[in-house]
mmCIF file of C-alpha atoms in Angstrom:
data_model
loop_
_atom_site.group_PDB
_atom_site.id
_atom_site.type_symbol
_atom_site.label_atom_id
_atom_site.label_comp_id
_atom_site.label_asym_id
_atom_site.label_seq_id
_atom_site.Cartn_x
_atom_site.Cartn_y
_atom_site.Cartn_z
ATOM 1 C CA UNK I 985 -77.631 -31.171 0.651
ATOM 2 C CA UNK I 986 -74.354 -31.156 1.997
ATOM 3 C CA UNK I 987 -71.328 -30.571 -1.076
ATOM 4 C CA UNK I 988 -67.467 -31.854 0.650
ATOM 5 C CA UNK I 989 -64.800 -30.743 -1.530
ATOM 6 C CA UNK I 990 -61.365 -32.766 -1.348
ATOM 7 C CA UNK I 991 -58.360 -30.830 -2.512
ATOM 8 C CA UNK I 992 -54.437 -29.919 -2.233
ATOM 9 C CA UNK I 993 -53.910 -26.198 -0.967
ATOM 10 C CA UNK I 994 -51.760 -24.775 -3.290
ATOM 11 C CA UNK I 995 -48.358 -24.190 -1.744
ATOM 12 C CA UNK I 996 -46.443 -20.445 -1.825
ATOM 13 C CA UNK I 997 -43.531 -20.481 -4.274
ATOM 14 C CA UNK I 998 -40.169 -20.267 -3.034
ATOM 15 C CA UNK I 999 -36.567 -19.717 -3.501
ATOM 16 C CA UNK I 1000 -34.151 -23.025 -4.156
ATOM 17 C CA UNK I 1001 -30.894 -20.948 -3.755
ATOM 18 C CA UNK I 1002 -28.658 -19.852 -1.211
ATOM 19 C CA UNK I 1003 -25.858 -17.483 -1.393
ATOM 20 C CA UNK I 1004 -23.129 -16.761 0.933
ATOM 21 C CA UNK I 1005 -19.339 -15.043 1.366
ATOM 22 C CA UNK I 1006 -17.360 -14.541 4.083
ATOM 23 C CA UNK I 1007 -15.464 -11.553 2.181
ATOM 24 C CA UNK I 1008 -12.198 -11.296 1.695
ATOM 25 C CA UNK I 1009 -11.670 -9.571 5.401
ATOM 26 C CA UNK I 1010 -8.445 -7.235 5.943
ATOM 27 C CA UNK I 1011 -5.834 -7.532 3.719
ATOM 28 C CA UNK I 1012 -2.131 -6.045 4.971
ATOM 29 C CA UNK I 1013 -0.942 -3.749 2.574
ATOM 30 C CA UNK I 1014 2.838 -2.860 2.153
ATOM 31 C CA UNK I 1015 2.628 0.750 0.912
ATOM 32 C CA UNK I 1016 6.485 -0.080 -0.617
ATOM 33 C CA UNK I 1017 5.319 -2.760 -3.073
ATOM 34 C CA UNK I 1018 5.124 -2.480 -6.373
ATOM 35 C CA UNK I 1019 2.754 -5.118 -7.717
ATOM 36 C CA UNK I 1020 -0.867 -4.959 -6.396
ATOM 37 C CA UNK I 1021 -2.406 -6.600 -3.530
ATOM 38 C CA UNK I 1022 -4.556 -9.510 -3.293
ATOM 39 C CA UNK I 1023 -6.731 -11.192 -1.157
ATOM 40 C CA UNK I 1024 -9.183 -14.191 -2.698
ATOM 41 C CA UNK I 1025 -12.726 -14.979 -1.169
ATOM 42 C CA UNK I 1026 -15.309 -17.362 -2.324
ATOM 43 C CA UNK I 1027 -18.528 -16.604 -3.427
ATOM 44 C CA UNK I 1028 -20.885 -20.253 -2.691
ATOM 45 C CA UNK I 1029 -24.338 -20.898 -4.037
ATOM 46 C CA UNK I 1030 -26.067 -24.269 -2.384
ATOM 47 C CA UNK I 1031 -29.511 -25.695 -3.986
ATOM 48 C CA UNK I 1032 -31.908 -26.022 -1.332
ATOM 49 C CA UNK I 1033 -34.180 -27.664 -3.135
ATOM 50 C CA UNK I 1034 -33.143 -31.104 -3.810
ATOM 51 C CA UNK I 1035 -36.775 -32.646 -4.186
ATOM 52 C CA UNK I 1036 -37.470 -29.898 -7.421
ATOM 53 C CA UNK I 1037 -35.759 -31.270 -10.551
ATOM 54 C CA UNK I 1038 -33.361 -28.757 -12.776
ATOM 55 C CA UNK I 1039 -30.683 -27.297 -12.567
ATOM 56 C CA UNK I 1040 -30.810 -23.516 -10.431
ATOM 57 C CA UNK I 1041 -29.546 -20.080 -12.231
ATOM 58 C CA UNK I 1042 -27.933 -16.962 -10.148
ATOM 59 C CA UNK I 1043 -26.783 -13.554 -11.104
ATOM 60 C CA UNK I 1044 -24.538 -11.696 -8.609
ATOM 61 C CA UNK I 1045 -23.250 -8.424 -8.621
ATOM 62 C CA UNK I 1046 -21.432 -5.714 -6.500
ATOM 63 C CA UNK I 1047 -22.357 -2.261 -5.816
ATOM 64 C CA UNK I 1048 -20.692 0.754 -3.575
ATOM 65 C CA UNK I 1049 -22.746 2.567 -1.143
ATOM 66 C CA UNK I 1050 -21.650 6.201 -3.163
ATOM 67 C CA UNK I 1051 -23.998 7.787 -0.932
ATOM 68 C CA UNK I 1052 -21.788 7.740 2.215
ATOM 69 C CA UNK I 1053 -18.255 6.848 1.074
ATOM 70 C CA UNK I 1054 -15.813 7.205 -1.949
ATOM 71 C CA UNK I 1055 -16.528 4.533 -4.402
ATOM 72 C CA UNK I 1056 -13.666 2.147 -5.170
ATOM 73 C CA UNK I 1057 -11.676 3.930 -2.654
ATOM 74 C CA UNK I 1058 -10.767 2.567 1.236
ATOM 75 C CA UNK I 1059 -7.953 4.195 3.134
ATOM 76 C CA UNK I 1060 -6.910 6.090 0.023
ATOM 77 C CA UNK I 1061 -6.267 3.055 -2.070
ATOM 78 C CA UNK I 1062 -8.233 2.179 -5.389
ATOM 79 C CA UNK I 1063 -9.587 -1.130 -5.332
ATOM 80 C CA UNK I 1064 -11.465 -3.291 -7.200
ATOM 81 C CA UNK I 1065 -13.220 -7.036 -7.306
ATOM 82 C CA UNK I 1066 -12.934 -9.171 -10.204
ATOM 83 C CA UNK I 1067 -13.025 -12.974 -10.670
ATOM 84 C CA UNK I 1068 -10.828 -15.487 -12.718
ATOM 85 C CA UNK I 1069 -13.126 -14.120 -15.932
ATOM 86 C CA UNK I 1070 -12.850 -10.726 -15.707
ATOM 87 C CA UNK I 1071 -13.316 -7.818 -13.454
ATOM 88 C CA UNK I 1072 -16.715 -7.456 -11.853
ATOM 89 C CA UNK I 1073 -16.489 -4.744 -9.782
ATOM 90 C CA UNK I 1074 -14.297 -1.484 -10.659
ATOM 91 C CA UNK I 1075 -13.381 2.099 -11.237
ATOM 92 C CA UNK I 1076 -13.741 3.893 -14.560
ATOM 93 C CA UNK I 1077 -13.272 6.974 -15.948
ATOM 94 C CA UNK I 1078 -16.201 9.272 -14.668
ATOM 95 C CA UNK I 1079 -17.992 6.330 -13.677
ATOM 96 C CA UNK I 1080 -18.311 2.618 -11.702
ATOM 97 C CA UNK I 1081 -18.221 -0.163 -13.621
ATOM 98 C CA UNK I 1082 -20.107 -2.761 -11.789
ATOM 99 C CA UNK I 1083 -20.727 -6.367 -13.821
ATOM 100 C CA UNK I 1084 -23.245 -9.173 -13.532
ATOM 101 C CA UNK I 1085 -21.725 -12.666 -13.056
ATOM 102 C CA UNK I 1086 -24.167 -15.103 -14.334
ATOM 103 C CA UNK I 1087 -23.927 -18.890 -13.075
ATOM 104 C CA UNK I 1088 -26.186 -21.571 -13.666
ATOM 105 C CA UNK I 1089 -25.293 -25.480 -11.568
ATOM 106 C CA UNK I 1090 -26.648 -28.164 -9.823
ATOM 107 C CA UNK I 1091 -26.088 -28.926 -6.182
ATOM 108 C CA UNK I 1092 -23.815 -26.828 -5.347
ATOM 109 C CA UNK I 1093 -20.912 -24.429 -6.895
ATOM 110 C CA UNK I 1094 -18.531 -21.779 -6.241
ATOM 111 C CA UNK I 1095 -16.835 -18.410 -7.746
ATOM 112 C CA UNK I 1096 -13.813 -17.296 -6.219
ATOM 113 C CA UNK I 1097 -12.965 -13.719 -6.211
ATOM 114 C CA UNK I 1098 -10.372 -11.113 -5.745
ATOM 115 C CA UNK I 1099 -10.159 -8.454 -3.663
ATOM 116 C CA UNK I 1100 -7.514 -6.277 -5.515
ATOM 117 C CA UNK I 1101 -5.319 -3.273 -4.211
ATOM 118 C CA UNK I 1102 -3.588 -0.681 -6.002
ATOM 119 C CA UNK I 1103 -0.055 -1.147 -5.175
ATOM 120 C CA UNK I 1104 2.029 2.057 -3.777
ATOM 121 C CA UNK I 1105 -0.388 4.350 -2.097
ATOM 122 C CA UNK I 1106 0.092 6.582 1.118
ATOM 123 C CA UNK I 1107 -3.013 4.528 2.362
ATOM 124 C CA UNK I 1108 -4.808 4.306 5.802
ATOM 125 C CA UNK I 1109 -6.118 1.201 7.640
ATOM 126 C CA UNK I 1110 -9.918 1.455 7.088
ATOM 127 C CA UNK I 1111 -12.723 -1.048 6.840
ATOM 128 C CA UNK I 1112 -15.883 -0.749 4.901
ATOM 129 C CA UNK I 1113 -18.819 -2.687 3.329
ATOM 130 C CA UNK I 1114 -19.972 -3.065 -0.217
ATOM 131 C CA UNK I 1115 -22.838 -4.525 -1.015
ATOM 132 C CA UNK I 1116 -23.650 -8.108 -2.584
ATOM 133 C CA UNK I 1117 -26.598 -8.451 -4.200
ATOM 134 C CA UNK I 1118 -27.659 -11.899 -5.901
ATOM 135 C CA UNK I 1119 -30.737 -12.284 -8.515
ATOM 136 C CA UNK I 1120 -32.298 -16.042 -8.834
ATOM 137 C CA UNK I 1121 -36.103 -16.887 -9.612
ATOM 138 C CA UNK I 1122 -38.516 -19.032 -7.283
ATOM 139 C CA UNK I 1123 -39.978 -22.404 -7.901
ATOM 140 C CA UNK I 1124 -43.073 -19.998 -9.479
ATOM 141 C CA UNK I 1125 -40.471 -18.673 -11.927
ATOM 142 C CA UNK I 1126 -41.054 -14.901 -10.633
ATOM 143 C CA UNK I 1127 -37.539 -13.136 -9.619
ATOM 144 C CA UNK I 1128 -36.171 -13.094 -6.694
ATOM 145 C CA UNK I 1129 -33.107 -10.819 -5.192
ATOM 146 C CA UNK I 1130 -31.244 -10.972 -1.897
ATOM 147 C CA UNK I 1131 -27.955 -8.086 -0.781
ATOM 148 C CA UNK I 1132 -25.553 -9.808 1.861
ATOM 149 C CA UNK I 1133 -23.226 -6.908 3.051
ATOM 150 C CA UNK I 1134 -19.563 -7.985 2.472
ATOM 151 C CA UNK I 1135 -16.696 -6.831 4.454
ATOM 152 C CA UNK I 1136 -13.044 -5.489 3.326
ATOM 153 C CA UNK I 1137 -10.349 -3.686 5.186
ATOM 154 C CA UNK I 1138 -6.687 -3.276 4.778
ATOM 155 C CA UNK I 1139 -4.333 -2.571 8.191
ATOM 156 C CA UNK I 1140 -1.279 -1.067 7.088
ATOM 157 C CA UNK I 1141 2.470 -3.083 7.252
ATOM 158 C CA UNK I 1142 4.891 -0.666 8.782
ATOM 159 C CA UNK I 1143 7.014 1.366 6.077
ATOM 160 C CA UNK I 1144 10.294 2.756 6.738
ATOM 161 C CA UNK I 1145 11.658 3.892 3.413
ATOM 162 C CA UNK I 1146 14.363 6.465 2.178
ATOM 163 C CA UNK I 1147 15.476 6.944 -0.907
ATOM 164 C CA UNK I 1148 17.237 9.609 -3.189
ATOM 165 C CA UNK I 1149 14.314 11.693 -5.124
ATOM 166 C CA UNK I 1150 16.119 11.661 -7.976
ATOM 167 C CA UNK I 1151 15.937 7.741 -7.589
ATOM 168 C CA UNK I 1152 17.912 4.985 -6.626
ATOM 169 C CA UNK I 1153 20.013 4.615 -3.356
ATOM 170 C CA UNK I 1154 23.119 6.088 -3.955
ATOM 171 C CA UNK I 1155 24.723 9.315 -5.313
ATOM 172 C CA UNK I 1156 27.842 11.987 -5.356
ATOM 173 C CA UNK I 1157 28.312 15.245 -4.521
ATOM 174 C CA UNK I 1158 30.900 16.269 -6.106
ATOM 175 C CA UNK I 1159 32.720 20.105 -4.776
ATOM 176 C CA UNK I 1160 35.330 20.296 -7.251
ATOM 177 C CA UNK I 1161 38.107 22.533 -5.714
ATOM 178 C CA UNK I 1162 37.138 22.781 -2.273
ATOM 179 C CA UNK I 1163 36.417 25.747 -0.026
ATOM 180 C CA UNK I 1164 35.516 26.832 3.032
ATOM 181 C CA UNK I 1165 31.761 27.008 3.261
ATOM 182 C CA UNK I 1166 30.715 25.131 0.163
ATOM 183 C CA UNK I 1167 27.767 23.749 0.023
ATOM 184 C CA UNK I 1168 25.655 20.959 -2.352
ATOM 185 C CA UNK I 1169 22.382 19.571 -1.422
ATOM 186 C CA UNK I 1170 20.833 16.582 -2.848
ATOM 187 C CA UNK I 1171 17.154 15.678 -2.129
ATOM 188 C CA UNK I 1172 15.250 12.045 -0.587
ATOM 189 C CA UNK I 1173 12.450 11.164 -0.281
ATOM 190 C CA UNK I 1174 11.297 9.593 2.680
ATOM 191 C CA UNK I 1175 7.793 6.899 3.797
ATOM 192 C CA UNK I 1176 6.922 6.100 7.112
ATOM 193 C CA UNK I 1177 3.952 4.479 8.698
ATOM 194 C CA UNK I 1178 5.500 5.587 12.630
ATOM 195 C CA UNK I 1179 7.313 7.931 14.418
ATOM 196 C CA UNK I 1180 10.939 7.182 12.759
ATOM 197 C CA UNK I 1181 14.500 8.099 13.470
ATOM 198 C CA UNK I 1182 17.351 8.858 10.474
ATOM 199 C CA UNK I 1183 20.732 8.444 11.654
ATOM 200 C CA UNK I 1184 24.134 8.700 9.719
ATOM 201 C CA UNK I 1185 27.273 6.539 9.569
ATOM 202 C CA UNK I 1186 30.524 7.847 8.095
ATOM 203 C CA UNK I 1187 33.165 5.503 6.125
ATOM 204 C CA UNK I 1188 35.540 8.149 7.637
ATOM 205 C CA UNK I 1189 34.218 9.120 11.318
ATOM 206 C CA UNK I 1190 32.544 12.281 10.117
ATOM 207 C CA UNK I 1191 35.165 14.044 7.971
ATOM 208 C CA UNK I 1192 35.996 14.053 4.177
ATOM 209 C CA UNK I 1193 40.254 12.243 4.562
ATOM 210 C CA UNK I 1194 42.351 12.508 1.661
ATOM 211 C CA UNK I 1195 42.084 9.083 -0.466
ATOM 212 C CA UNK I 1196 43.370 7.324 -4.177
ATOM 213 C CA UNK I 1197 40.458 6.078 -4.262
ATOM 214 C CA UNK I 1198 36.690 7.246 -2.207
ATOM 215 C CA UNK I 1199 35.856 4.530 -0.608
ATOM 216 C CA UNK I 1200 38.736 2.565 0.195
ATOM 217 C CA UNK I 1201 39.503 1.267 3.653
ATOM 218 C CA UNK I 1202 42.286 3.943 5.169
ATOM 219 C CA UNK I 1203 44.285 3.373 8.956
ATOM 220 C CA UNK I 1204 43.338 5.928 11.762
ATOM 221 C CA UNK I 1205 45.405 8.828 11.619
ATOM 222 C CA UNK I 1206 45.806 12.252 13.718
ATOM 223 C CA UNK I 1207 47.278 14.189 10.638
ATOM 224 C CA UNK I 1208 44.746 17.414 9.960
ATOM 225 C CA UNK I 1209 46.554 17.934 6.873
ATOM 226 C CA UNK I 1210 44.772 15.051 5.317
ATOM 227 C CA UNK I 1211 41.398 16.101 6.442
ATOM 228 C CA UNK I 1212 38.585 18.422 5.829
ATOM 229 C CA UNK I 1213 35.786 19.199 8.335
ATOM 230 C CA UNK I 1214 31.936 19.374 7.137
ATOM 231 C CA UNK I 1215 28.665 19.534 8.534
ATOM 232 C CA UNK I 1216 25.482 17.924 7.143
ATOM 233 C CA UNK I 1217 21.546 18.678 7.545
ATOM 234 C CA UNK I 1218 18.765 17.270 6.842
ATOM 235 C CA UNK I 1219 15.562 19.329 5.940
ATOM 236 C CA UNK I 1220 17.745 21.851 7.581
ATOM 237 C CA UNK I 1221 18.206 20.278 10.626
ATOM 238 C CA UNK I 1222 21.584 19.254 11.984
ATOM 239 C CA UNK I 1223 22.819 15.335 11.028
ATOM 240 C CA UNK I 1224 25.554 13.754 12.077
ATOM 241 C CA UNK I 1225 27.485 10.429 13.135
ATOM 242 C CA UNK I 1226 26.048 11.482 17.056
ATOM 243 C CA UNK I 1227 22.819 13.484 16.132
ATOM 244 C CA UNK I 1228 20.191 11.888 14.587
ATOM 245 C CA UNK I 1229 17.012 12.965 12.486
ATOM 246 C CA UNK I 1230 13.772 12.413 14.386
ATOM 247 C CA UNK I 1231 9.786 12.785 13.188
ATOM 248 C CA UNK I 1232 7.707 11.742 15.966
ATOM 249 C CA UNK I 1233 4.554 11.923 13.757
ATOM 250 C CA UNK I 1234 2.840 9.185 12.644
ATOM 251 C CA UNK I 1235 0.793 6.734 14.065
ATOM 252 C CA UNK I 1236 1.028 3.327 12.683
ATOM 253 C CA UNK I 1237 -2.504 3.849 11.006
ATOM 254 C CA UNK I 1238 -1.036 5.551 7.863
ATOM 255 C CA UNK I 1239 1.757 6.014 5.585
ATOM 256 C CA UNK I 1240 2.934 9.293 4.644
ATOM 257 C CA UNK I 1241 5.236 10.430 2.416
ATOM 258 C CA UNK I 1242 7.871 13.476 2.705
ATOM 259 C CA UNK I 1243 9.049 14.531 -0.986
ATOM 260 C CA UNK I 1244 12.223 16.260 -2.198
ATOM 261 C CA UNK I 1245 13.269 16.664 1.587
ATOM 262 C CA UNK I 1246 16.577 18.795 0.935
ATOM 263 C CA UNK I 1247 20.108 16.793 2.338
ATOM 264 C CA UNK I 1248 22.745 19.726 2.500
ATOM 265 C CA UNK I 1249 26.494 19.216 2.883
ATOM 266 C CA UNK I 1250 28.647 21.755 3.788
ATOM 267 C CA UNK I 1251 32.628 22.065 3.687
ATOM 268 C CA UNK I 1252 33.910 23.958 6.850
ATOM 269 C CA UNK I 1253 33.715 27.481 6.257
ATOM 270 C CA UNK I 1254 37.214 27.712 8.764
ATOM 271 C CA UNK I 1255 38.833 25.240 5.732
ATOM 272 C CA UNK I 1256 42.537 26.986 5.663
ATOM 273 C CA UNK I 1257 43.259 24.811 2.096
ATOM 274 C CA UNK I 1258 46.978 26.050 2.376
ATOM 275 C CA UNK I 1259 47.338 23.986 4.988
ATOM 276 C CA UNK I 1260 46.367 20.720 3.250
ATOM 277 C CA UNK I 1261 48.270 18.248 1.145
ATOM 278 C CA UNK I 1262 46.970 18.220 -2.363
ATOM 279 C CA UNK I 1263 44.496 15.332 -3.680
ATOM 280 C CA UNK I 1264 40.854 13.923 -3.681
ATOM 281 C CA UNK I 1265 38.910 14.360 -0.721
ATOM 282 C CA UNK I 1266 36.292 12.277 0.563
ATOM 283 C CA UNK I 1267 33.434 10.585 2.587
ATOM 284 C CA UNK I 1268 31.193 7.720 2.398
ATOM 285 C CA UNK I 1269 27.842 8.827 4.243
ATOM 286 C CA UNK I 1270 25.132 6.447 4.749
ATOM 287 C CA UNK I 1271 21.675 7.165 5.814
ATOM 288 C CA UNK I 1272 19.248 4.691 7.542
ATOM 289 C CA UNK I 1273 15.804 4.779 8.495
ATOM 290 C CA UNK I 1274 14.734 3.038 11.550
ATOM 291 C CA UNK I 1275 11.286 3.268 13.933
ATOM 292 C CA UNK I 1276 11.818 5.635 16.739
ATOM 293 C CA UNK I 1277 10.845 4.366 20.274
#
């Protein structure tokens, strides 16, 4: 007796979504700014599956590879990832705080995402990988997961920036009565990304002339008895209208920053006063910060 069985092999289950980024990629980051960085990439999820009715449902989430890195950290800035409702991938306190995003469509949809930067770190260009991982079930209804590795970097915008510590951009020394060898100091602090040079400009060609007002514009004039000499350093290091300040350090890669770096005036220590004319005595200095060549 011969038995023929007809039949449909039953088919294997599979998965009817795809997920893909590009990553944000490297983001330039101005080590000056105040606000934090951005940079937006889109997270896309595409049914495969036209021919199987419903509607698909995804989880994705973002995790740190701790193991061989700083979490939340490139180049020395904090970072973190978050989307339009609410931060989904982070730093806490003692901890990562890493959320689910939970989407459910038809066809095809999109999350967009931002790559966010702590604003006003000494950071270094770097580039790393996190990890993407996505959760959906197959056409069986058993779960399914799938990682894509997703790229970020920052390269660094070049910083040039000097400023008193005490804060803001301008200040006095004031001497009082003046006398030979007097000295005040005042204190900047300076940020470069490259080898920089600090040079100095003088309202009054590099000596303190005798003024109603400090500031005001005065004619050229050979008479000593309306002047007083002074020299000027700069973390001890002679500055002047001809000599400038010079760091050759730094290599584009990273900012650092030089704090409380001491500016010292000093009245000539040869000042005869006798032999000047009574009044207010003064200069305008200006410092400026350029890239050294």
């Amino acid at each position: 007796m011969l038995l023929i069985a007809f039949g449909i092999a039953p088919q294997s289950a599979f998965a009817c979504v795809n997920v893909t980024t590009a990553g944000p990629g490297t983001r330039p980051y101005d080590a000056t700014a105040t606000t934090a960085v951005y940079n937006g990439f889109r997270v896309s999820f595409t049914d495969v599956c036209p021919g199987v009715p419903g509607t698909r449902s995804v989880s994705v989430w973002f995790v740190d590879d701790v193991d061989t890195a700083t979490p939340t950290v490139i180049g020395n800035v904090p970072f973190r990832i978050q989307s339009n409702n609410g931060i989904r991938y982070s730093f806490g306190p003692g901890e990562i705080v890493s959320q689910t995003l939970d989407r459910t469509f038809s066809g095809s949809d999109f999350v967009n995402f931002n790559f966010w930067l702590s604003p006003g770190r000494d950071a270094m260009a770097a580039t790393r990988q996190i990890h993407m991982y996505w959760r959906t079930t197959d056409t069986a209804g058993a779960p399914i997961e799938g990682e894509q590795l997703v790229t970020i970097g920052l390269s660094i915008v070049p910083v040039f920036s000097l400023t008193l510590s005490a804060g803001g951009t301008g200040g006095l020394l004031d001497f009082g009565s003046l006398y030979g060898g007097a000295q005040l100091t005042t204190n900047v602090d300076i940020r470069s990304s490259n080898a920089f040079s600090i040079r100095a400009t003088s309202q009054y060609s590099g000596v303190m002339r005798r003024v109603t007002t400090c500031g005001e514009t005065l004619a050229q004039t050979g008479d000593s008895a309306e002047m007083v000499g002074y020299s000027a350093t700069l973390n001890g290091i002679p500055i002047s209208i001809t000599t400038a300040f010079i760091d050759t350090r730094g290599d584009g890669a990273s900012v650092r920053s030089l704090n409380n770096v001491p500016f010292a005036v000093r009245v000539d220590p040869a000042l005869d006063s006798s032999t000047k004319r009574a009044g207010t005595y003064c200069d305008v200095i200006t410092l400026r910060i350029e890239p050294f060549n």
